[in-house]
PDB file of C-alpha atoms in Angstrom:
ATOM      1  CA  UNK N   1     -69.415  62.330 -13.586  1.00 52.00           C
ATOM      2  CA  UNK N   2     -70.994  59.300 -14.655  1.00 54.00           C
ATOM      3  CA  UNK N   3     -68.861  55.441 -14.280  1.00 49.00           C
ATOM      4  CA  UNK N   4     -68.354  55.865 -18.079  1.00 54.00           C
ATOM      5  CA  UNK N   5     -65.825  59.273 -17.925  1.00 57.00           C
ATOM      6  CA  UNK N   6     -64.647  57.847 -14.081  1.00 51.00           C
ATOM      7  CA  UNK N   7     -63.556  54.665 -15.997  1.00 59.00           C
ATOM      8  CA  UNK N   8     -61.598  56.638 -19.025  1.00 59.00           C
ATOM      9  CA  UNK N   9     -59.665  59.411 -16.735  1.00 54.00           C
ATOM     10  CA  UNK N  10     -57.837  56.261 -14.491  1.00 60.00           C
ATOM     11  CA  UNK N  11     -57.583  54.793 -17.576  1.00 64.00           C
ATOM     12  CA  UNK N  12     -55.676  57.678 -18.957  1.00 63.00           C
ATOM     13  CA  UNK N  13     -54.185  57.767 -15.088  1.00 53.00           C
ATOM     14  CA  UNK N  14     -52.756  54.763 -16.090  1.00 60.00           C
ATOM     15  CA  UNK N  15     -50.993  54.383 -18.911  1.00 59.00           C
ATOM     16  CA  UNK N  16     -49.169  58.019 -17.482  1.00 52.00           C
ATOM     17  CA  UNK N  17     -48.276  56.084 -15.561  1.00 51.00           C
ATOM     18  CA  UNK N  18     -46.611  53.369 -17.001  1.00 56.00           C
ATOM     19  CA  UNK N  19     -45.326  55.253 -19.756  1.00 54.00           C
ATOM     20  CA  UNK N  20     -42.978  56.866 -16.896  1.00 49.00           C
ATOM     21  CA  UNK N  21     -42.321  54.566 -14.754  1.00 49.00           C
ATOM     22  CA  UNK N  22     -41.558  51.853 -17.560  1.00 51.00           C
ATOM     23  CA  UNK N  23     -38.450  54.163 -19.404  1.00 52.00           C
ATOM     24  CA  UNK N  24     -37.265  54.955 -15.408  1.00 51.00           C
ATOM     25  CA  UNK N  25     -36.620  50.841 -14.704  1.00 52.00           C
ATOM     26  CA  UNK N  26     -34.988  49.748 -17.768  1.00 50.00           C
ATOM     27  CA  UNK N  27     -33.119  52.917 -17.192  1.00 51.00           C
ATOM     28  CA  UNK N  28     -32.128  51.320 -13.413  1.00 59.00           C
ATOM     29  CA  UNK N  29     -31.620  48.092 -15.255  1.00 60.00           C
ATOM     30  CA  UNK N  30     -29.212  49.599 -17.936  1.00 67.00           C
ATOM     31  CA  UNK N  31     -26.907  51.525 -15.975  1.00 64.00           C
ATOM     32  CA  UNK N  32     -26.224  48.552 -12.972  1.00 64.00           C
ATOM     33  CA  UNK N  33     -25.603  46.043 -16.301  1.00 65.00           C
ATOM     34  CA  UNK N  34     -22.974  48.987 -17.436  1.00 70.00           C
ATOM     35  CA  UNK N  35     -21.454  50.019 -13.995  1.00 68.00           C
ATOM     36  CA  UNK N  36     -21.323  46.006 -13.664  1.00 74.00           C
ATOM     37  CA  UNK N  37     -19.151  45.427 -17.102  1.00 76.00           C
ATOM     38  CA  UNK N  38     -16.678  48.400 -16.213  1.00 77.00           C
ATOM     39  CA  UNK N  39     -15.899  46.365 -13.691  1.00 78.00           C
ATOM     40  CA  UNK N  40     -14.845  43.750 -14.736  1.00 78.00           C
ATOM     41  CA  UNK N  41     -12.914  45.038 -17.374  1.00 78.00           C
ATOM     42  CA  UNK N  42     -10.848  47.759 -14.983  1.00 80.00           C
ATOM     43  CA  UNK N  43     -10.143  44.094 -13.883  1.00 80.00           C
ATOM     44  CA  UNK N  44      -9.431  42.242 -16.846  1.00 81.00           C
ATOM     45  CA  UNK N  45      -7.124  45.714 -17.254  1.00 80.00           C
ATOM     46  CA  UNK N  46      -5.434  44.722 -13.903  1.00 82.00           C
ATOM     47  CA  UNK N  47      -5.003  41.507 -14.548  1.00 80.00           C
ATOM     48  CA  UNK N  48      -3.251  42.061 -17.676  1.00 80.00           C
ATOM     49  CA  UNK N  49      -0.894  44.745 -15.923  1.00 78.00           C
ATOM     50  CA  UNK N  50       0.093  42.259 -12.900  1.00 76.00           C
ATOM     51  CA  UNK N  51       0.506  39.447 -15.963  1.00 75.00           C
ATOM     52  CA  UNK N  52       2.910  41.833 -17.314  1.00 69.00           C
ATOM     53  CA  UNK N  53       5.381  43.102 -14.926  1.00 67.00           C
ATOM     54  CA  UNK N  54       5.163  39.392 -13.518  1.00 64.00           C
ATOM     55  CA  UNK N  55       6.555  38.398 -16.633  1.00 60.00           C
ATOM     56  CA  UNK N  56       8.741  41.591 -16.974  1.00 55.00           C
ATOM     57  CA  UNK N  57      10.393  40.664 -13.639  1.00 57.00           C
ATOM     58  CA  UNK N  58      10.744  37.754 -14.453  1.00 56.00           C
ATOM     59  CA  UNK N  59      12.788  38.321 -17.376  1.00 53.00           C
ATOM     60  CA  UNK N  60      14.927  40.678 -16.048  1.00 48.00           C
ATOM     61  CA  UNK N  61      15.866  38.098 -13.078  1.00 52.00           C
ATOM     62  CA  UNK N  62      17.205  35.732 -15.775  1.00 52.00           C
ATOM     63  CA  UNK N  63      19.320  38.400 -17.696  1.00 50.00           C
ATOM     64  CA  UNK N  64      20.168  40.147 -14.411  1.00 51.00           C
ATOM     65  CA  UNK N  65      21.470  36.698 -12.940  1.00 53.00           C
ATOM     66  CA  UNK N  66      23.471  35.965 -16.117  1.00 68.00           C
ATOM     67  CA  UNK N  67      24.827  38.847 -16.736  1.00 78.00           C
ATOM     68  CA  UNK N  68      25.480  39.912 -12.620  1.00 81.00           C
ATOM     69  CA  UNK N  69      26.530  36.094 -11.837  1.00 83.00           C
ATOM     70  CA  UNK N  70      28.344  35.714 -14.764  1.00 76.00           C
ATOM     71  CA  UNK N  71      26.965  31.525 -14.702  1.00 67.00           C
ATOM     72  CA  UNK N  72      24.546  31.070 -16.992  1.00 60.00           C
ATOM     73  CA  UNK N  73      20.797  31.183 -15.208  1.00 54.00           C
ATOM     74  CA  UNK N  74      19.439  27.391 -16.223  1.00 57.00           C
ATOM     75  CA  UNK N  75      21.936  25.983 -13.526  1.00 65.00           C
ATOM     76  CA  UNK N  76      22.610  27.813 -10.243  1.00 74.00           C
ATOM     77  CA  UNK N  77      24.272  31.224 -11.171  1.00 71.00           C
ATOM     78  CA  UNK N  78      26.940  31.073  -8.005  1.00 78.00           C
ATOM     79  CA  UNK N  79      28.517  27.811  -9.459  1.00 82.00           C
ATOM     80  CA  UNK N  80      31.789  29.044 -11.355  1.00 86.00           C
ATOM     81  CA  UNK N  81      31.662  32.322  -8.203  1.00 90.00           C
ATOM     82  CA  UNK N  82      31.230  29.748  -5.649  1.00 91.00           C
ATOM     83  CA  UNK N  83      35.341  28.255  -4.848  1.00 92.00           C
ATOM     84  CA  UNK N  84      36.892  30.768  -6.708  1.00 95.00           C
ATOM     85  CA  UNK N  85      40.293  33.646  -5.299  1.00 97.00           C
ATOM     86  CA  UNK N  86      37.666  36.089  -5.097  1.00 97.00           C
ATOM     87  CA  UNK N  87      35.048  34.827  -2.729  1.00 96.00           C
ATOM     88  CA  UNK N  88      37.892  33.374  -0.684  1.00 97.00           C
ATOM     89  CA  UNK N  89      38.840  36.579  -0.081  1.00 98.00           C
ATOM     90  CA  UNK N  90      35.812  38.690   0.730  1.00 97.00           C
ATOM     91  CA  UNK N  91      34.515  37.878   4.068  1.00 97.00           C
ATOM     92  CA  UNK N  92      30.521  37.931   4.083  1.00 95.00           C
ATOM     93  CA  UNK N  93      28.524  39.182   8.005  1.00 94.00           C
ATOM     94  CA  UNK N  94      27.646  35.653   8.951  1.00 94.00           C
ATOM     95  CA  UNK N  95      31.036  34.067   8.999  1.00 94.00           C
ATOM     96  CA  UNK N  96      32.485  38.026  11.172  1.00 95.00           C
ATOM     97  CA  UNK N  97      29.759  38.071  13.486  1.00 95.00           C
ATOM     98  CA  UNK N  98      28.910  35.037  14.176  1.00 94.00           C
ATOM     99  CA  UNK N  99      33.161  33.654  13.951  1.00 91.00           C
ATOM    100  CA  UNK N 100      33.874  31.706  17.965  1.00 92.00           C
ATOM    101  CA  UNK N 101      35.027  34.169  20.379  1.00 91.00           C
ATOM    102  CA  UNK N 102      38.936  34.340  20.223  1.00 90.00           C
ATOM    103  CA  UNK N 103      40.655  34.050  24.131  1.00 89.00           C
ATOM    104  CA  UNK N 104      41.071  38.021  24.396  1.00 85.00           C
ATOM    105  CA  UNK N 105      42.176  36.762  27.559  1.00 82.00           C
ATOM    106  CA  UNK N 106      44.972  34.505  27.466  1.00 83.00           C
ATOM    107  CA  UNK N 107      46.327  37.457  24.306  1.00 81.00           C
ATOM    108  CA  UNK N 108      44.276  34.996  21.183  1.00 85.00           C
ATOM    109  CA  UNK N 109      43.617  38.361  18.296  1.00 85.00           C
ATOM    110  CA  UNK N 110      40.754  38.812  16.901  1.00 89.00           C
ATOM    111  CA  UNK N 111      40.884  37.043  13.129  1.00 90.00           C
ATOM    112  CA  UNK N 112      39.846  40.798  11.897  1.00 91.00           C
ATOM    113  CA  UNK N 113      40.293  43.635  13.020  1.00 88.00           C
ATOM    114  CA  UNK N 114      38.175  47.381  12.055  1.00 88.00           C
ATOM    115  CA  UNK N 115      39.066  49.127   9.254  1.00 88.00           C
ATOM    116  CA  UNK N 116      42.189  51.275   9.235  1.00 83.00           C
ATOM    117  CA  UNK N 117      44.488  49.598  11.738  1.00 81.00           C
ATOM    118  CA  UNK N 118      47.185  48.536   9.815  1.00 76.00           C
ATOM    119  CA  UNK N 119      49.663  46.513  11.303  1.00 76.00           C
ATOM    120  CA  UNK N 120      51.990  49.067  12.212  1.00 76.00           C
ATOM    121  CA  UNK N 121      49.767  50.285  14.546  1.00 76.00           C
ATOM    122  CA  UNK N 122      48.503  47.220  15.671  1.00 73.00           C
ATOM    123  CA  UNK N 123      52.622  46.412  16.426  1.00 71.00           C
ATOM    124  CA  UNK N 124      51.918  50.213  18.215  1.00 63.00           C
ATOM    125  CA  UNK N 125      48.932  49.189  20.075  1.00 68.00           C
ATOM    126  CA  UNK N 126      49.890  45.760  21.307  1.00 64.00           C
ATOM    127  CA  UNK N 127      53.479  45.328  20.936  1.00 61.00           C
ATOM    128  CA  UNK N 128      55.892  48.988  21.151  1.00 56.00           C
ATOM    129  CA  UNK N 129      53.080  50.787  23.664  1.00 55.00           C
ATOM    130  CA  UNK N 130      52.367  47.833  26.901  1.00 58.00           C
ATOM    131  CA  UNK N 131      56.612  47.409  26.978  1.00 59.00           C
ATOM    132  CA  UNK N 132      57.295  50.836  26.629  1.00 57.00           C
ATOM    133  CA  UNK N 133      54.992  51.355  29.609  1.00 58.00           C
ATOM    134  CA  UNK N 134      55.634  48.246  31.350  1.00 59.00           C
ATOM    135  CA  UNK N 135      59.446  49.237  31.647  1.00 57.00           C
ATOM    136  CA  UNK N 136      59.605  52.917  31.981  1.00 49.00           C
ATOM    137  CA  UNK N 137      56.988  51.731  35.160  1.00 53.00           C
ATOM    138  CA  UNK N 138      59.118  49.322  36.657  1.00 54.00           C
ATOM    139  CA  UNK N 139      60.834  49.602  39.137  1.00 54.00           C
ATOM    140  CA  UNK N 140      63.182  46.715  41.357  1.00 66.00           C
ATOM    141  CA  UNK N 141      62.389  47.335  44.765  1.00 58.00           C
ATOM    142  CA  UNK N 142      58.967  48.446  44.070  1.00 62.00           C
ATOM    143  CA  UNK N 143      58.345  43.970  42.881  1.00 67.00           C
ATOM    144  CA  UNK N 144      54.014  44.734  43.427  1.00 66.00           C
ATOM    145  CA  UNK N 145      53.929  47.886  41.945  1.00 63.00           C
ATOM    146  CA  UNK N 146      55.390  46.827  39.063  1.00 62.00           C
ATOM    147  CA  UNK N 147      53.679  43.605  38.693  1.00 66.00           C
ATOM    148  CA  UNK N 148      50.431  45.998  39.351  1.00 72.00           C
ATOM    149  CA  UNK N 149      52.022  47.849  36.002  1.00 65.00           C
ATOM    150  CA  UNK N 150      52.392  44.877  33.912  1.00 66.00           C
ATOM    151  CA  UNK N 151      48.481  43.477  34.855  1.00 72.00           C
ATOM    152  CA  UNK N 152      46.980  47.090  33.987  1.00 69.00           C
ATOM    153  CA  UNK N 153      48.872  47.108  30.851  1.00 69.00           C
ATOM    154  CA  UNK N 154      47.629  43.694  29.504  1.00 77.00           C
ATOM    155  CA  UNK N 155      44.353  44.670  30.973  1.00 77.00           C
ATOM    156  CA  UNK N 156      44.171  46.997  28.496  1.00 77.00           C
ATOM    157  CA  UNK N 157      45.376  45.188  25.785  1.00 76.00           C
ATOM    158  CA  UNK N 158      42.709  42.493  26.049  1.00 80.00           C
ATOM    159  CA  UNK N 159      39.899  45.446  26.199  1.00 84.00           C
ATOM    160  CA  UNK N 160      41.545  47.014  23.141  1.00 83.00           C
ATOM    161  CA  UNK N 161      41.445  43.484  21.134  1.00 84.00           C
ATOM    162  CA  UNK N 162      38.045  43.403  22.170  1.00 88.00           C
ATOM    163  CA  UNK N 163      37.234  46.996  20.674  1.00 89.00           C
ATOM    164  CA  UNK N 164      38.663  46.584  18.053  1.00 88.00           C
ATOM    165  CA  UNK N 165      37.747  43.404  17.086  1.00 90.00           C
ATOM    166  CA  UNK N 166      35.419  43.054  13.968  1.00 93.00           C
ATOM    167  CA  UNK N 167      32.688  41.224  14.376  1.00 94.00           C
ATOM    168  CA  UNK N 168      31.966  45.261  16.508  1.00 92.00           C
ATOM    169  CA  UNK N 169      31.167  46.167  12.566  1.00 93.00           C
ATOM    170  CA  UNK N 170      28.411  46.532  10.782  1.00 94.00           C
ATOM    171  CA  UNK N 171      28.096  45.049   6.993  1.00 94.00           C
ATOM    172  CA  UNK N 172      29.611  48.634   5.927  1.00 95.00           C
ATOM    173  CA  UNK N 173      32.449  48.155   8.200  1.00 95.00           C
ATOM    174  CA  UNK N 174      32.682  44.437   6.078  1.00 96.00           C
ATOM    175  CA  UNK N 175      32.703  45.732   2.785  1.00 96.00           C
ATOM    176  CA  UNK N 176      35.217  48.116   3.813  1.00 96.00           C
ATOM    177  CA  UNK N 177      37.608  45.853   4.551  1.00 96.00           C
ATOM    178  CA  UNK N 178      36.358  43.561   1.974  1.00 97.00           C
ATOM    179  CA  UNK N 179      37.804  46.602  -0.059  1.00 96.00           C
ATOM    180  CA  UNK N 180      41.158  46.666   1.451  1.00 94.00           C
ATOM    181  CA  UNK N 181      41.035  42.690   1.033  1.00 95.00           C
ATOM    182  CA  UNK N 182      39.920  42.918  -2.729  1.00 97.00           C
ATOM    183  CA  UNK N 183      42.958  45.690  -3.212  1.00 95.00           C
ATOM    184  CA  UNK N 184      46.162  43.732  -1.398  1.00 93.00           C
ATOM    185  CA  UNK N 185      45.366  39.937  -2.884  1.00 95.00           C
ATOM    186  CA  UNK N 186      43.888  41.346  -7.014  1.00 96.00           C
ATOM    187  CA  UNK N 187      46.742  44.582  -6.931  1.00 92.00           C
ATOM    188  CA  UNK N 188      49.719  43.719  -9.004  1.00 86.00           C
ATOM    189  CA  UNK N 189      53.998  44.238  -6.810  1.00 81.00           C
ATOM    190  CA  UNK N 190      55.491  47.446  -8.326  1.00 82.00           C
ATOM    191  CA  UNK N 191      59.063  47.443  -8.232  1.00 78.00           C
ATOM    192  CA  UNK N 192      59.183  49.367  -5.280  1.00 79.00           C
ATOM    193  CA  UNK N 193      57.527  46.249  -3.425  1.00 74.00           C
ATOM    194  CA  UNK N 194      54.187  48.553  -3.547  1.00 78.00           C
ATOM    195  CA  UNK N 195      50.702  47.009  -4.694  1.00 79.00           C
ATOM    196  CA  UNK N 196      48.999  48.983  -8.141  1.00 84.00           C
ATOM    197  CA  UNK N 197      45.620  49.280  -6.547  1.00 85.00           C
ATOM    198  CA  UNK N 198      44.268  51.091  -9.844  1.00 88.00           C
ATOM    199  CA  UNK N 199      44.486  48.420 -12.456  1.00 94.00           C
ATOM    200  CA  UNK N 200      42.729  46.438 -14.413  1.00 95.00           C
ATOM    201  CA  UNK N 201      42.158  43.327 -12.210  1.00 97.00           C
ATOM    202  CA  UNK N 202      41.397  45.541  -9.174  1.00 97.00           C
ATOM    203  CA  UNK N 203      38.903  46.889 -10.556  1.00 97.00           C
ATOM    204  CA  UNK N 204      37.089  44.207 -11.976  1.00 97.00           C
ATOM    205  CA  UNK N 205      36.733  42.847  -9.123  1.00 98.00           C
ATOM    206  CA  UNK N 206      35.614  45.627  -6.784  1.00 98.00           C
ATOM    207  CA  UNK N 207      33.253  46.056  -9.288  1.00 97.00           C
ATOM    208  CA  UNK N 208      32.408  42.223  -9.069  1.00 96.00           C
ATOM    209  CA  UNK N 209      32.206  42.081  -5.452  1.00 97.00           C
ATOM    210  CA  UNK N 210      30.066  45.674  -5.809  1.00 97.00           C
ATOM    211  CA  UNK N 211      27.778  43.621  -8.390  1.00 95.00           C
ATOM    212  CA  UNK N 212      27.660  41.127  -6.539  1.00 94.00           C
ATOM    213  CA  UNK N 213      26.502  42.721  -3.465  1.00 94.00           C
ATOM    214  CA  UNK N 214      23.706  44.987  -4.891  1.00 94.00           C
ATOM    215  CA  UNK N 215      22.019  42.057  -6.940  1.00 91.00           C
ATOM    216  CA  UNK N 216      21.799  40.435  -2.987  1.00 90.00           C
ATOM    217  CA  UNK N 217      19.990  43.325  -2.175  1.00 90.00           C
ATOM    218  CA  UNK N 218      17.991  43.194  -5.514  1.00 89.00           C
ATOM    219  CA  UNK N 219      16.631  39.675  -4.258  1.00 84.00           C
ATOM    220  CA  UNK N 220      15.974  40.463  -0.746  1.00 83.00           C
ATOM    221  CA  UNK N 221      12.417  41.075   0.240  1.00 75.00           C
ATOM    222  CA  UNK N 222      10.667  43.827  -2.022  1.00 74.00           C
ATOM    223  CA  UNK N 223      13.719  45.150  -2.877  1.00 74.00           C
ATOM    224  CA  UNK N 224      12.793  43.988  -6.329  1.00 70.00           C
ATOM    225  CA  UNK N 225      11.095  46.885  -6.964  1.00 74.00           C
ATOM    226  CA  UNK N 226      13.991  49.395  -5.713  1.00 79.00           C
ATOM    227  CA  UNK N 227      14.260  50.587  -9.774  1.00 85.00           C
ATOM    228  CA  UNK N 228      17.386  53.593  -9.169  1.00 90.00           C
ATOM    229  CA  UNK N 229      19.692  49.852  -7.583  1.00 89.00           C
ATOM    230  CA  UNK N 230      18.433  48.141 -11.032  1.00 89.00           C
ATOM    231  CA  UNK N 231      20.049  50.467 -13.636  1.00 91.00           C
ATOM    232  CA  UNK N 232      23.142  50.928 -10.387  1.00 94.00           C
ATOM    233  CA  UNK N 233      23.452  47.066 -10.929  1.00 92.00           C
ATOM    234  CA  UNK N 234      23.345  47.702 -14.775  1.00 91.00           C
ATOM    235  CA  UNK N 235      25.346  50.495 -15.309  1.00 94.00           C
ATOM    236  CA  UNK N 236      27.652  48.114 -12.853  1.00 95.00           C
ATOM    237  CA  UNK N 237      27.496  45.289 -15.382  1.00 93.00           C
ATOM    238  CA  UNK N 238      28.509  47.481 -18.148  1.00 92.00           C
ATOM    239  CA  UNK N 239      31.236  49.223 -15.909  1.00 95.00           C
ATOM    240  CA  UNK N 240      32.908  45.570 -15.698  1.00 95.00           C
ATOM    241  CA  UNK N 241      32.503  45.037 -19.727  1.00 94.00           C
ATOM    242  CA  UNK N 242      34.369  48.067 -20.228  1.00 95.00           C
ATOM    243  CA  UNK N 243      37.269  47.761 -18.444  1.00 96.00           C
ATOM    244  CA  UNK N 244      37.208  43.623 -18.959  1.00 96.00           C
ATOM    245  CA  UNK N 245      37.642  44.504 -22.520  1.00 95.00           C
ATOM    246  CA  UNK N 246      40.109  46.499 -21.881  1.00 96.00           C
ATOM    247  CA  UNK N 247      41.803  43.858 -20.408  1.00 96.00           C
ATOM    248  CA  UNK N 248      41.504  41.257 -22.730  1.00 96.00           C
ATOM    249  CA  UNK N 249      42.948  43.870 -25.758  1.00 95.00           C
ATOM    250  CA  UNK N 250      46.495  43.773 -23.123  1.00 94.00           C
ATOM    251  CA  UNK N 251      46.540  39.931 -22.451  1.00 95.00           C
ATOM    252  CA  UNK N 252      43.947  37.752 -23.357  1.00 95.00           C
ATOM    253  CA  UNK N 253      45.905  34.442 -21.468  1.00 96.00           C
ATOM    254  CA  UNK N 254      45.446  36.519 -18.401  1.00 96.00           C
ATOM    255  CA  UNK N 255      42.709  37.592 -19.073  1.00 96.00           C
ATOM    256  CA  UNK N 256      40.371  34.254 -19.199  1.00 96.00           C
ATOM    257  CA  UNK N 257      42.136  33.046 -15.606  1.00 97.00           C
ATOM    258  CA  UNK N 258      41.032  36.759 -14.297  1.00 97.00           C
ATOM    259  CA  UNK N 259      37.030  36.011 -15.417  1.00 96.00           C
ATOM    260  CA  UNK N 260      37.978  31.929 -13.620  1.00 95.00           C
ATOM    261  CA  UNK N 261      39.115  33.791 -10.553  1.00 97.00           C
ATOM    262  CA  UNK N 262      35.944  35.736 -10.525  1.00 96.00           C
ATOM    263  CA  UNK N 263      33.541  33.558 -11.018  1.00 93.00           C
ATOM    264  CA  UNK N 264      32.273  34.570 -14.570  1.00 92.00           C
ATOM    265  CA  UNK N 265      31.793  33.886 -18.371  1.00 88.00           C
ATOM    266  CA  UNK N 266      32.797  34.888 -21.537  1.00 88.00           C
ATOM    267  CA  UNK N 267      29.413  35.275 -22.377  1.00 83.00           C
ATOM    268  CA  UNK N 268      28.607  37.269 -18.688  1.00 82.00           C
ATOM    269  CA  UNK N 269      30.866  39.503 -19.494  1.00 87.00           C
ATOM    270  CA  UNK N 270      31.133  39.598 -23.926  1.00 83.00           C
ATOM    271  CA  UNK N 271      28.631  40.967 -26.654  1.00 69.00           C
ATOM    272  CA  UNK N 272      25.349  42.230 -26.245  1.00 60.00           C
ATOM    273  CA  UNK N 273      24.599  42.780 -22.429  1.00 65.00           C
ATOM    274  CA  UNK N 274      20.960  43.156 -21.807  1.00 61.00           C
ATOM    275  CA  UNK N 275      19.141  43.838 -18.421  1.00 58.00           C
ATOM    276  CA  UNK N 276      15.926  46.390 -18.903  1.00 51.00           C
ATOM    277  CA  UNK N 277      14.385  48.330 -15.924  1.00 49.00           C
TER     278      UNK N 277
END
């Protein structure tokens, strides 16, 4: 084969290689650019979603603060509640758990007992039973034995006071006591001398207590994502509004006084209540 023929073959082979390699390089560059664009779009979409979620959370917090806590959220949402009748009635877990210990040995009683222990129960446990046991065991001919029985009864009474102290309870036990205290504080006196614990005042006070506890839960740690309890909070706020609306129709003067007792404003419980999920 002549040199001119070899040169022609070489030119055709080179052209063929170029025609194949060229588009391949172009395709590779296009794929990289497309992937980069997709990542950028995904990043922008995620940033937009996060910004929208943050705005939604901020709006929800503002509306919840206003309607749940009862004061305009631009200021201190608990300003009216602090010092209110309801606030003075309920116990906080911290005030129970970290209160100074009573001198049980000297006969001091706990400030608060576990739920379910009535005044009659306390009188029986710490009064009648020890006194009766000591009296029955008294033997004038055996003063030392009688004194030992009396000392044993005192020790048992001290132990019972320690066990039944509310400081040994968890938060749920304190909630039970608080519900009882609210019913006693806001319940109307009946003609028979008892308490009407089903009155609108008691219902509104109990709902406000539940609302504040649930609001606190939703603003602790990552609980703000708890959509189920967000919905529960909204339902409680609307239920309280209905109870107060009914009470207002009965006695508007007493209604305004009750709002003050609960640390609420009319704005928080009247009109359209907007609390998104």
